[in-house]
Backbone as JSON, one array per atom type, in Angstrom:
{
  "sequence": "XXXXXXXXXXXXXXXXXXXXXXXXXXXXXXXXXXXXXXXXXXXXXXXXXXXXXXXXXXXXXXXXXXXXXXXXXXXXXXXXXXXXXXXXXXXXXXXXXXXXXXXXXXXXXXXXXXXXXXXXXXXXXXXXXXXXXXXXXXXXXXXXXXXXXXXXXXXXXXXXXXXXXXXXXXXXXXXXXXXXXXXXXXXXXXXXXXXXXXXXXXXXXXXXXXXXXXXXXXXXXX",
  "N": [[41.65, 63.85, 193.56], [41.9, 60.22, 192.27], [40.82, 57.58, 193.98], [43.16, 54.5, 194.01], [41.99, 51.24, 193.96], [42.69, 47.88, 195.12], [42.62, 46.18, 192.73], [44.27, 47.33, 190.97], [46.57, 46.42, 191.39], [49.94, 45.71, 191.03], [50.57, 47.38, 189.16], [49.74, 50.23, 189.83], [51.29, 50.22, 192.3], [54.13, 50.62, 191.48], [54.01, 52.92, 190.33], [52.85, 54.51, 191.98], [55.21, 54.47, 193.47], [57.09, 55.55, 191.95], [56.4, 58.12, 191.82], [56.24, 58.58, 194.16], [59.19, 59.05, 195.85], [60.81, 59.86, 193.38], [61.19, 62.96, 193.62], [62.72, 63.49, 195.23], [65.41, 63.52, 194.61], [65.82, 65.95, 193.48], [67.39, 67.91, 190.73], [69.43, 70.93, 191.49], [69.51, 72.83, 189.51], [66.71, 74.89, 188.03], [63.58, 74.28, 186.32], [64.94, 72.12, 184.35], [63.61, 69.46, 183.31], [63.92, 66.17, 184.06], [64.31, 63.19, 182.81], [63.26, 59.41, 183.19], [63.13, 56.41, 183.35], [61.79, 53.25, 184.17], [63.13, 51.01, 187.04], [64.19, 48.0, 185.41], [62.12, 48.01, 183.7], [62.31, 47.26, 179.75], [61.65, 48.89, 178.0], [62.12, 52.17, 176.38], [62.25, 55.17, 177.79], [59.2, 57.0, 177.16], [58.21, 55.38, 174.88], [55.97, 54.2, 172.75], [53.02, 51.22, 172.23], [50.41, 49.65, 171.13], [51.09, 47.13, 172.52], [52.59, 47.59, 174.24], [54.53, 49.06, 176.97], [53.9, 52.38, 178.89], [56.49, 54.59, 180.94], [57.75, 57.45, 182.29], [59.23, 59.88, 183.95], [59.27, 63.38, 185.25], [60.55, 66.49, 186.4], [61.23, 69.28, 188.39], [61.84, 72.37, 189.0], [60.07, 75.04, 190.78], [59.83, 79.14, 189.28], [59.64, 81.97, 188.79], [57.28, 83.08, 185.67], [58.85, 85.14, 184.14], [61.46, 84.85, 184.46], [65.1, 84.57, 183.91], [66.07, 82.32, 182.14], [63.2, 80.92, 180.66], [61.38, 78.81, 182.63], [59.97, 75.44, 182.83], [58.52, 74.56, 184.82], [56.64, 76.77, 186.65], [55.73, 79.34, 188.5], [53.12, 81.29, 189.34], [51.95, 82.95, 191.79], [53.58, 83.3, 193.91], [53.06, 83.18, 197.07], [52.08, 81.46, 197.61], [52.65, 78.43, 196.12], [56.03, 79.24, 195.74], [58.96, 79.98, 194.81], [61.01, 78.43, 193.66], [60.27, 75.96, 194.93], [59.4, 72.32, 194.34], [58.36, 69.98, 192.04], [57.34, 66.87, 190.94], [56.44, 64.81, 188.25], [54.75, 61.56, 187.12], [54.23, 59.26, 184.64], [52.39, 56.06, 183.99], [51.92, 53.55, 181.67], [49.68, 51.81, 179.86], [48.32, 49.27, 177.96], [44.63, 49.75, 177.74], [44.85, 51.96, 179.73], [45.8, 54.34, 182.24], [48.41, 55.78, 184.91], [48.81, 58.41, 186.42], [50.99, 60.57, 188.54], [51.4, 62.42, 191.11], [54.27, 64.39, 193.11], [54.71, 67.07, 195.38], [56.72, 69.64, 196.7], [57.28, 72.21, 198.83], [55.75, 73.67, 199.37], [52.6, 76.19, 200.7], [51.9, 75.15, 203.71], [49.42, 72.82, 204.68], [47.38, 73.77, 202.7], [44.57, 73.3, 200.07], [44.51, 72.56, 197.45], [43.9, 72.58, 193.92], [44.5, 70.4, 190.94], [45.42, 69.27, 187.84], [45.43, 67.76, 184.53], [46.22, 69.85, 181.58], [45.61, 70.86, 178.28], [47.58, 72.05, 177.01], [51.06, 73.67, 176.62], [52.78, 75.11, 179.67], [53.16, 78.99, 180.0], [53.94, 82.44, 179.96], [51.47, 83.63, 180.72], [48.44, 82.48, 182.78], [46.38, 81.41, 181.82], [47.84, 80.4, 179.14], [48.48, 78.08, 179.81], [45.63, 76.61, 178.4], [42.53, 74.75, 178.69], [41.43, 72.29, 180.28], [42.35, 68.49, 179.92], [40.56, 66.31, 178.17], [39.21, 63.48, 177.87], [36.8, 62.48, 176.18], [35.73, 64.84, 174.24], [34.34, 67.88, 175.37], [31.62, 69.43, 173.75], [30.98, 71.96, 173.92], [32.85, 74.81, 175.4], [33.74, 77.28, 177.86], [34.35, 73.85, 179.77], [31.82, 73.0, 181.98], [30.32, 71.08, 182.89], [29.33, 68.34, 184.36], [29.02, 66.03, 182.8], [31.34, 65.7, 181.53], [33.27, 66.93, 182.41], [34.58, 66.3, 184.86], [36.3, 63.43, 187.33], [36.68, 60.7, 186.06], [37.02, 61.56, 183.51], [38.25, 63.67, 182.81], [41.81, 64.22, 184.06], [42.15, 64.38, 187.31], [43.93, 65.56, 189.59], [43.77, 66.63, 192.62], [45.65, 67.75, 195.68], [46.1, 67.74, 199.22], [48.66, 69.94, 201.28], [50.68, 68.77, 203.62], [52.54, 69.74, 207.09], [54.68, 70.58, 206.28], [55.02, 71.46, 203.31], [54.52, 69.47, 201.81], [53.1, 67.36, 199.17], [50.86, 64.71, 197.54], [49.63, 63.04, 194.88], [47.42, 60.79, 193.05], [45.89, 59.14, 190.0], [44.12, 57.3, 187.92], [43.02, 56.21, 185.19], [40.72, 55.05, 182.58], [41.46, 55.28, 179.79], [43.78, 56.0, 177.27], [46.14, 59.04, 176.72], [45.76, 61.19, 174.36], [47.89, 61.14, 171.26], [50.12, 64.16, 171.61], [48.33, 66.07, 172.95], [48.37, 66.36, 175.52], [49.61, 68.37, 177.71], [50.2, 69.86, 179.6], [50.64, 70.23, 183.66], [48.58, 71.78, 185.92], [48.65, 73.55, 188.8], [46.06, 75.09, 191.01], [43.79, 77.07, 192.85], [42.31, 76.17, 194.75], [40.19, 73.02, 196.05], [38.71, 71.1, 193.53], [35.33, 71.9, 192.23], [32.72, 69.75, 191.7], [29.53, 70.46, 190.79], [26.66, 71.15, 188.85], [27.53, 73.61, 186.42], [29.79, 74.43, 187.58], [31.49, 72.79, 187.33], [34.62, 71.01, 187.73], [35.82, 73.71, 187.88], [38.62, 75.23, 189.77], [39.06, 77.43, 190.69], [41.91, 79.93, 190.63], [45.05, 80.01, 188.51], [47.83, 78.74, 190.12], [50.14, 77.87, 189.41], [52.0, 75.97, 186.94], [53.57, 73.14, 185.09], [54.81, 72.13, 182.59], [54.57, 69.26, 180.48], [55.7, 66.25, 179.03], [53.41, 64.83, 178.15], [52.88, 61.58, 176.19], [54.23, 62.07, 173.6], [56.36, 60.71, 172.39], [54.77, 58.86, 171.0], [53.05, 60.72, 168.88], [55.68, 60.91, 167.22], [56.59, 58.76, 166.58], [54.18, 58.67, 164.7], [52.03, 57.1, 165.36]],
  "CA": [[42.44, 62.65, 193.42], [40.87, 59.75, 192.41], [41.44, 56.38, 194.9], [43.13, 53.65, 193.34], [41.78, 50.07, 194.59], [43.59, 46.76, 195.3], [42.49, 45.91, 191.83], [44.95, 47.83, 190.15], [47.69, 45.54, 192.01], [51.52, 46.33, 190.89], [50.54, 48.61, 188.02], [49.5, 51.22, 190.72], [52.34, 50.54, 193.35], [54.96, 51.03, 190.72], [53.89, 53.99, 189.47], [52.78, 55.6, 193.19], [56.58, 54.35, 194.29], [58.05, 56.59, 191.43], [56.12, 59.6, 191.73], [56.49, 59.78, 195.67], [60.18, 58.97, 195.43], [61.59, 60.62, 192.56], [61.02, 64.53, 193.73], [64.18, 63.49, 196.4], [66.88, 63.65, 194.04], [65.61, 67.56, 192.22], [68.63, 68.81, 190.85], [69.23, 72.52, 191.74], [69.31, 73.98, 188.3], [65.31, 75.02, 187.67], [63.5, 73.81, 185.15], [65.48, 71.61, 183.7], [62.71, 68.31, 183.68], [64.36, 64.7, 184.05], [63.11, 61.96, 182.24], [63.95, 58.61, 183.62], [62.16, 54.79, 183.0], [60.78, 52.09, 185.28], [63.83, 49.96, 186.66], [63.3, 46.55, 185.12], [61.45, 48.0, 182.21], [62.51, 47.12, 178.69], [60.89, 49.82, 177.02], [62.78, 52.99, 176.37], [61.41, 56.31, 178.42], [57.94, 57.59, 176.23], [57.85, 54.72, 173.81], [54.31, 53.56, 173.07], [52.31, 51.37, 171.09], [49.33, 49.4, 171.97], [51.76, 46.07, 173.15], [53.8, 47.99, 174.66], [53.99, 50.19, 178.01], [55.21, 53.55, 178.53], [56.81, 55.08, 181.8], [58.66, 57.9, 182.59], [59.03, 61.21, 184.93], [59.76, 64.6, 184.88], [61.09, 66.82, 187.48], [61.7, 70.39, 188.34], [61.69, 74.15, 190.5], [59.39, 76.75, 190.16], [60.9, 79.8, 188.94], [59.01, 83.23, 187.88], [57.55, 83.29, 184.47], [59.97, 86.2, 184.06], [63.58, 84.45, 184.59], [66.07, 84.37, 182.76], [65.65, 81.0, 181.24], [61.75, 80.36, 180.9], [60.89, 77.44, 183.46], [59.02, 74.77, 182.55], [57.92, 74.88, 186.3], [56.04, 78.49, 186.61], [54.63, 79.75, 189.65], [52.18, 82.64, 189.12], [51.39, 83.03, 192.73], [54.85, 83.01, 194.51], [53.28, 82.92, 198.07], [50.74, 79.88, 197.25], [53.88, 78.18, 195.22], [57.06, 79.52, 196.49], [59.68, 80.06, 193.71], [62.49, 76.75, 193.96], [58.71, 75.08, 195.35], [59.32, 71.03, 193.66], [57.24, 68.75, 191.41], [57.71, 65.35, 190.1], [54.97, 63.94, 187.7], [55.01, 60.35, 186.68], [52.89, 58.21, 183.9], [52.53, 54.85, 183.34], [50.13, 53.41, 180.41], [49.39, 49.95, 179.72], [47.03, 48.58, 177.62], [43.95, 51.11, 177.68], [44.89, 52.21, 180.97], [46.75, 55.58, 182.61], [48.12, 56.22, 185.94], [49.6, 59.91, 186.27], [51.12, 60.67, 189.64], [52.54, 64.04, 190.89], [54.09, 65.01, 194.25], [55.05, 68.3, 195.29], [57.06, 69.92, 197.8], [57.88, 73.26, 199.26], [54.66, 74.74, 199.11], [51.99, 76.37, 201.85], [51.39, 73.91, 204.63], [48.02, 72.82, 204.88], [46.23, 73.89, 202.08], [44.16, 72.36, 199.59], [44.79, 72.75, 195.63], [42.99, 71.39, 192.73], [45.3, 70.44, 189.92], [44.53, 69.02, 186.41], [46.07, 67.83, 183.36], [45.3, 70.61, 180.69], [45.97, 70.5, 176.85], [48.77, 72.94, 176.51], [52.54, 73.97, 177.69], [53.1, 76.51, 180.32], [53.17, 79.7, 179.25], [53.72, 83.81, 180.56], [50.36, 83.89, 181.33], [48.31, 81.51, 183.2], [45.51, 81.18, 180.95], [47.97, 79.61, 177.77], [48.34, 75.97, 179.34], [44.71, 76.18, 178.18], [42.13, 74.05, 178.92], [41.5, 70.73, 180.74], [42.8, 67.42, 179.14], [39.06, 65.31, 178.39], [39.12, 62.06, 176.8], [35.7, 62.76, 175.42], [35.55, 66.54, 174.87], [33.01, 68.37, 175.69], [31.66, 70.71, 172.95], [30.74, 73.41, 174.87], [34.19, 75.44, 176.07], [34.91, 76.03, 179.13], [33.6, 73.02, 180.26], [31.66, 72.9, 183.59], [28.97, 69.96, 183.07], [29.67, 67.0, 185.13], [28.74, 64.92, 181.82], [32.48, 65.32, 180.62], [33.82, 67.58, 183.95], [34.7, 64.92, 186.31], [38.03, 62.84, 187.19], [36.75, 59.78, 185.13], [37.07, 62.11, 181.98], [39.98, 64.4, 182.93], [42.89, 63.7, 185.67], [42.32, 65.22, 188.58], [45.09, 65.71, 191.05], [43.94, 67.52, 194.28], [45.95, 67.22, 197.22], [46.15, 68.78, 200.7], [49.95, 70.0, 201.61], [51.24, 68.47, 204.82], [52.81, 70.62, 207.52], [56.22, 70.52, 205.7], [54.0, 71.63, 202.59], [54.59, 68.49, 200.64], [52.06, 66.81, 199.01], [50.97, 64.33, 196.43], [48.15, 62.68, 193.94], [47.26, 59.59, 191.77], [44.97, 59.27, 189.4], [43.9, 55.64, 186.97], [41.96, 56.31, 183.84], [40.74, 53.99, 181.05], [42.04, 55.42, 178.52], [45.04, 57.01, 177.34], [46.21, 60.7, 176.02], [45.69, 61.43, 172.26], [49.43, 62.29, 171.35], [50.29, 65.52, 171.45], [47.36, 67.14, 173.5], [47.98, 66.55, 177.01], [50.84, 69.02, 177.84], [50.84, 70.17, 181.21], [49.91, 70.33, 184.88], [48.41, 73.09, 186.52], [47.79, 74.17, 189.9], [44.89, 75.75, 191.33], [43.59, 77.67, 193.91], [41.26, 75.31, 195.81], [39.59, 71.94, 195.4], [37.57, 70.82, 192.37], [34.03, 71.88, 192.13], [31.36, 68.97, 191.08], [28.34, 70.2, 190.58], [26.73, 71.69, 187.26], [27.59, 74.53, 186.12], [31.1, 74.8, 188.15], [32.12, 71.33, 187.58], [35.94, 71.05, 186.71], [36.6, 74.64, 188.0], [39.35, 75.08, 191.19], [39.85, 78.95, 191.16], [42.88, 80.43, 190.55], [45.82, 78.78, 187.91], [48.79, 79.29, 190.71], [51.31, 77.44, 188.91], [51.94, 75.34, 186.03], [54.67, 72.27, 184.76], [55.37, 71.69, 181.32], [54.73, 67.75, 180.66], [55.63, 65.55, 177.88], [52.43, 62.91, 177.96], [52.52, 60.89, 175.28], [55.11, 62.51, 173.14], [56.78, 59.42, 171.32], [53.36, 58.35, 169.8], [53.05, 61.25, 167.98], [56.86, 61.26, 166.45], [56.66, 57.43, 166.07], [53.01, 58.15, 164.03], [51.33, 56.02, 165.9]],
  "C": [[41.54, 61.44, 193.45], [41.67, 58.23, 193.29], [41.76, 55.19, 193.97], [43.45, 52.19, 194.39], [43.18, 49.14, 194.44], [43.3, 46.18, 193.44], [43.5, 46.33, 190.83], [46.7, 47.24, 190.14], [49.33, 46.32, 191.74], [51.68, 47.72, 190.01], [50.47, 50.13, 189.11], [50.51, 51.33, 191.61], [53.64, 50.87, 192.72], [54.82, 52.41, 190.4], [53.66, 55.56, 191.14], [54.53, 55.54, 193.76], [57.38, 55.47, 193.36], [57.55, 57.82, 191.67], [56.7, 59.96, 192.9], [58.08, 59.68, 195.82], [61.36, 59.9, 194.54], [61.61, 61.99, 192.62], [62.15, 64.43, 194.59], [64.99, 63.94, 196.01], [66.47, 65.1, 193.03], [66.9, 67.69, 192.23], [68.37, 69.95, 190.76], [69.0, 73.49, 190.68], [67.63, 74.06, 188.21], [64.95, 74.42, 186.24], [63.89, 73.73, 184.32], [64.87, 70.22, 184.2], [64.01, 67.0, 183.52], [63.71, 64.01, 183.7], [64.22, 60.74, 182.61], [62.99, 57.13, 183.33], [62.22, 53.93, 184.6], [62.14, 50.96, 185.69], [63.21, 48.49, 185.97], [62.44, 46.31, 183.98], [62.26, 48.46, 180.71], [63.0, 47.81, 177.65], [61.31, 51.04, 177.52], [61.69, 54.2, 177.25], [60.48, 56.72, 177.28], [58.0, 56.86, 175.12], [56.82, 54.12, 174.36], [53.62, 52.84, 172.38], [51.43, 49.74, 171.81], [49.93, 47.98, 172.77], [52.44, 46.83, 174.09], [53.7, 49.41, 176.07], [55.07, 51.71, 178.04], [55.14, 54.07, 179.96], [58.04, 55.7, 181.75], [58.6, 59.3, 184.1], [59.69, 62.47, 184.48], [59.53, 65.47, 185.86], [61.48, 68.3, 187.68], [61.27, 71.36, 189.31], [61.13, 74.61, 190.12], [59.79, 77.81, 189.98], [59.72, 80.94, 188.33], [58.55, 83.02, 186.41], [58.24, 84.2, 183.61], [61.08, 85.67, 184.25], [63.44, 84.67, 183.62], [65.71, 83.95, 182.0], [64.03, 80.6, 181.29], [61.55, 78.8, 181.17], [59.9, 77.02, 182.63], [58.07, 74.26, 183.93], [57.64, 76.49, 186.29], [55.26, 78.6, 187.45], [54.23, 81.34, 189.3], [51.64, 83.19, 190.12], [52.48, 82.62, 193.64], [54.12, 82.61, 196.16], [52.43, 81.69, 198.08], [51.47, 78.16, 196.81], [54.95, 78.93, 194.84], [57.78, 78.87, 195.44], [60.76, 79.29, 194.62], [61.09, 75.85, 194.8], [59.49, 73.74, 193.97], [58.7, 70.71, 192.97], [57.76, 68.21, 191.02], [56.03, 64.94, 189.11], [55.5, 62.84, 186.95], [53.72, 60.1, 185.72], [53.81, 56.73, 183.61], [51.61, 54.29, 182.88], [50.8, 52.38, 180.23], [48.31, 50.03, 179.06], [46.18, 49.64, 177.7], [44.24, 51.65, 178.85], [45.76, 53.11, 181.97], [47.03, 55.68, 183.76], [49.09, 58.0, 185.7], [49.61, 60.02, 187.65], [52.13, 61.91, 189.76], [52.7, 64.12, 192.4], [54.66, 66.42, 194.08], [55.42, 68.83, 196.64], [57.84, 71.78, 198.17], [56.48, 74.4, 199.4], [54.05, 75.05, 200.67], [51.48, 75.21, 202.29], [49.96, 73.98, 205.01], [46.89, 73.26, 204.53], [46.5, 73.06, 201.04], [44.2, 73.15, 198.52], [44.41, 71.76, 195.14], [44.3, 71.53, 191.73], [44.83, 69.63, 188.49], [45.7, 69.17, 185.19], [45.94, 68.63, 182.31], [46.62, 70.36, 179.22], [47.21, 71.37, 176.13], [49.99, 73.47, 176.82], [52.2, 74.54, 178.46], [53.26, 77.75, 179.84], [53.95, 80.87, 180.14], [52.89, 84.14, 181.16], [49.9, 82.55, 181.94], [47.57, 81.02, 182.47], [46.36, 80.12, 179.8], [48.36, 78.54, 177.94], [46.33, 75.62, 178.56], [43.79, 75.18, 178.93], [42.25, 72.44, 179.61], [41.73, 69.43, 179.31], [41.14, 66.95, 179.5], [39.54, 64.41, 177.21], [37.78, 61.49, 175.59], [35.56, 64.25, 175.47], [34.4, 67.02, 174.34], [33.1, 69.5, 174.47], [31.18, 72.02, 173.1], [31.74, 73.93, 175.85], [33.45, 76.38, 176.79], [33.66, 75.17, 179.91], [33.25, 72.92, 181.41], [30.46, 72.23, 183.65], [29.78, 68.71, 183.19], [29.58, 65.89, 184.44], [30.26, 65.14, 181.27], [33.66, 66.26, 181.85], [34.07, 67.12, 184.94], [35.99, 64.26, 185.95], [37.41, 61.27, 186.59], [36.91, 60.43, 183.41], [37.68, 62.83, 181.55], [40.85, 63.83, 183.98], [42.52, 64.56, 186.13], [43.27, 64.77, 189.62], [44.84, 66.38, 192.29], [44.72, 67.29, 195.01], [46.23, 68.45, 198.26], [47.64, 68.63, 201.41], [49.83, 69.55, 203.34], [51.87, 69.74, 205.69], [54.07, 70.95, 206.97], [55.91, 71.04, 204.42], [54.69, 70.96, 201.33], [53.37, 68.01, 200.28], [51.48, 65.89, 197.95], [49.5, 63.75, 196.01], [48.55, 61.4, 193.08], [46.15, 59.57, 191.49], [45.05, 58.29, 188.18], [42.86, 56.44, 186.12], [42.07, 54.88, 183.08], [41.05, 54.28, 179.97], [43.76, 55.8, 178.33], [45.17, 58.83, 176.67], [46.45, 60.28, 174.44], [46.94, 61.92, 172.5], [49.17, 63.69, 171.14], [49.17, 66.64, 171.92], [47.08, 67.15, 174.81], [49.52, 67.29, 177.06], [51.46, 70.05, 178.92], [50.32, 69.84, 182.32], [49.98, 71.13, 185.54], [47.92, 72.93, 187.74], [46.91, 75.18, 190.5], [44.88, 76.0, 192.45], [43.11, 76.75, 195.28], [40.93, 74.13, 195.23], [38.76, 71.95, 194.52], [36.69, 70.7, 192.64], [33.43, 70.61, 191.03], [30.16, 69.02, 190.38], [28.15, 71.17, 189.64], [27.03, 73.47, 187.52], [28.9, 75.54, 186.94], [31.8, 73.51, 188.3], [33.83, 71.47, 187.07], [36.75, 72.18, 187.7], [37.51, 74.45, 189.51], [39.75, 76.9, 191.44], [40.86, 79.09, 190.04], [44.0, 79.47, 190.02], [47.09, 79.68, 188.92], [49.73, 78.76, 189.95], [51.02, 76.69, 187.72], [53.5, 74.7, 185.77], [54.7, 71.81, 183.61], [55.39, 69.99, 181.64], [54.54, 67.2, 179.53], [54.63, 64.28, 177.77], [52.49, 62.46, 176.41], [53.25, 61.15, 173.83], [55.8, 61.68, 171.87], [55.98, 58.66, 170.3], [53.5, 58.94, 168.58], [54.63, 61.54, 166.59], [57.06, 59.84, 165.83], [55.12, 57.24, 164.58], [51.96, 57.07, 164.5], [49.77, 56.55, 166.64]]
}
């Protein structure tokens, strides 16, 4: 998780007030995500264009990749992420500028998970959210050099569950998501390794959330 300063002023307290907030009201059906906007803001949920800001959320249970209905919440590791386990993830983009915020609740108390925006839905397996989201990508797959493996060049979300095993993350970039290639958030085993040649990695993909970043760009052409 990366720290976001006093510099980032309202843009950051807006966006940390919806993430930690909006996981209260889950409705009980499972993945079934909520998308909702910024009171006070203008601008329709996932519309984007470089005047213009975009905020919304999206909300849901973890649920077997085996149900019934295939969750867009998927825990792959029921005792790590505990099936009806929460998430909320928020964005709000401005100008070149991203925050992405996720809490999460129901999980093991008092451990530590790496999490990470990666480039592809949820899947059956854990492997087909694919890869990490990079804003410069690295051309050497799977990436684990700290020259493009680091939370200035992907989101990183870590956080450490409380005794209630809630827990949450924010994370500011300078850029934004290319439409249509940031498309989920995955949880991991452990915290994010740094250093070369394991940079990026966290273990084990325990879960995964289906996430619409940036969505409206690509249908608007933009």
């Amino acid at each position: 998780m990366r720290t976001v300063g006093p510099a980032a002023g309202t843009f950051a307290t807006a966006l940390a007030m919806a993430a930690v907030t909006a996981v209260t009201a889950v409705p009980a059906v499972a993945a079934v995500p909520t998308v909702g906007t910024v009171p006070g803001n203008a601008a329709p949920a996932a519309v984007r264009s470089d005047d213009r800001s975009l905020w919304f959320f999206v909300r849901g249970r973890f649920a077997p990749p085996g149900a019934f209905v295939r969750p867009d919440a998927v825990t792959y590791n029921r005792e790590l992420v505990p099936a009806g386990a929460r998430i909320t993830v928020s964005e709000f983009a401005a100008g070149r500028s991203t925050l992405v915020g996720m809490k999460v609740a129901g999980l093991r108390p008092g451990h530590t998970y790496g999490a990470h925006v990666h480039t592809k839905p949820c899947g059956a397996q854990p492997a087909d959210s694919g890869p990490h989201y990079q804003d410069r990508k690295d051309p050497h797959q799977p990436s684990t050099d700290p020259a493009y493996a680091n939370a200035a060049n992907e989101v990183w979300l870590d956080f450490t569950t409380d005794g209630a095993g809630t827990g949450a993350a924010l994370s500011r970039q300078h850029w934004r998501f290319r439409p249509g290639e940031a498309r989920s958030v995955v949880i991991h085993e452990h915290r994010t390794a740094t250093g070369p040649g394991e940079a990026g990695t966290a273990g084990d993909r325990f879960a995964c959330f289906t996430v619409p970043f940036e969505q409206r760009r690509e249908a608007d052409g933009r």
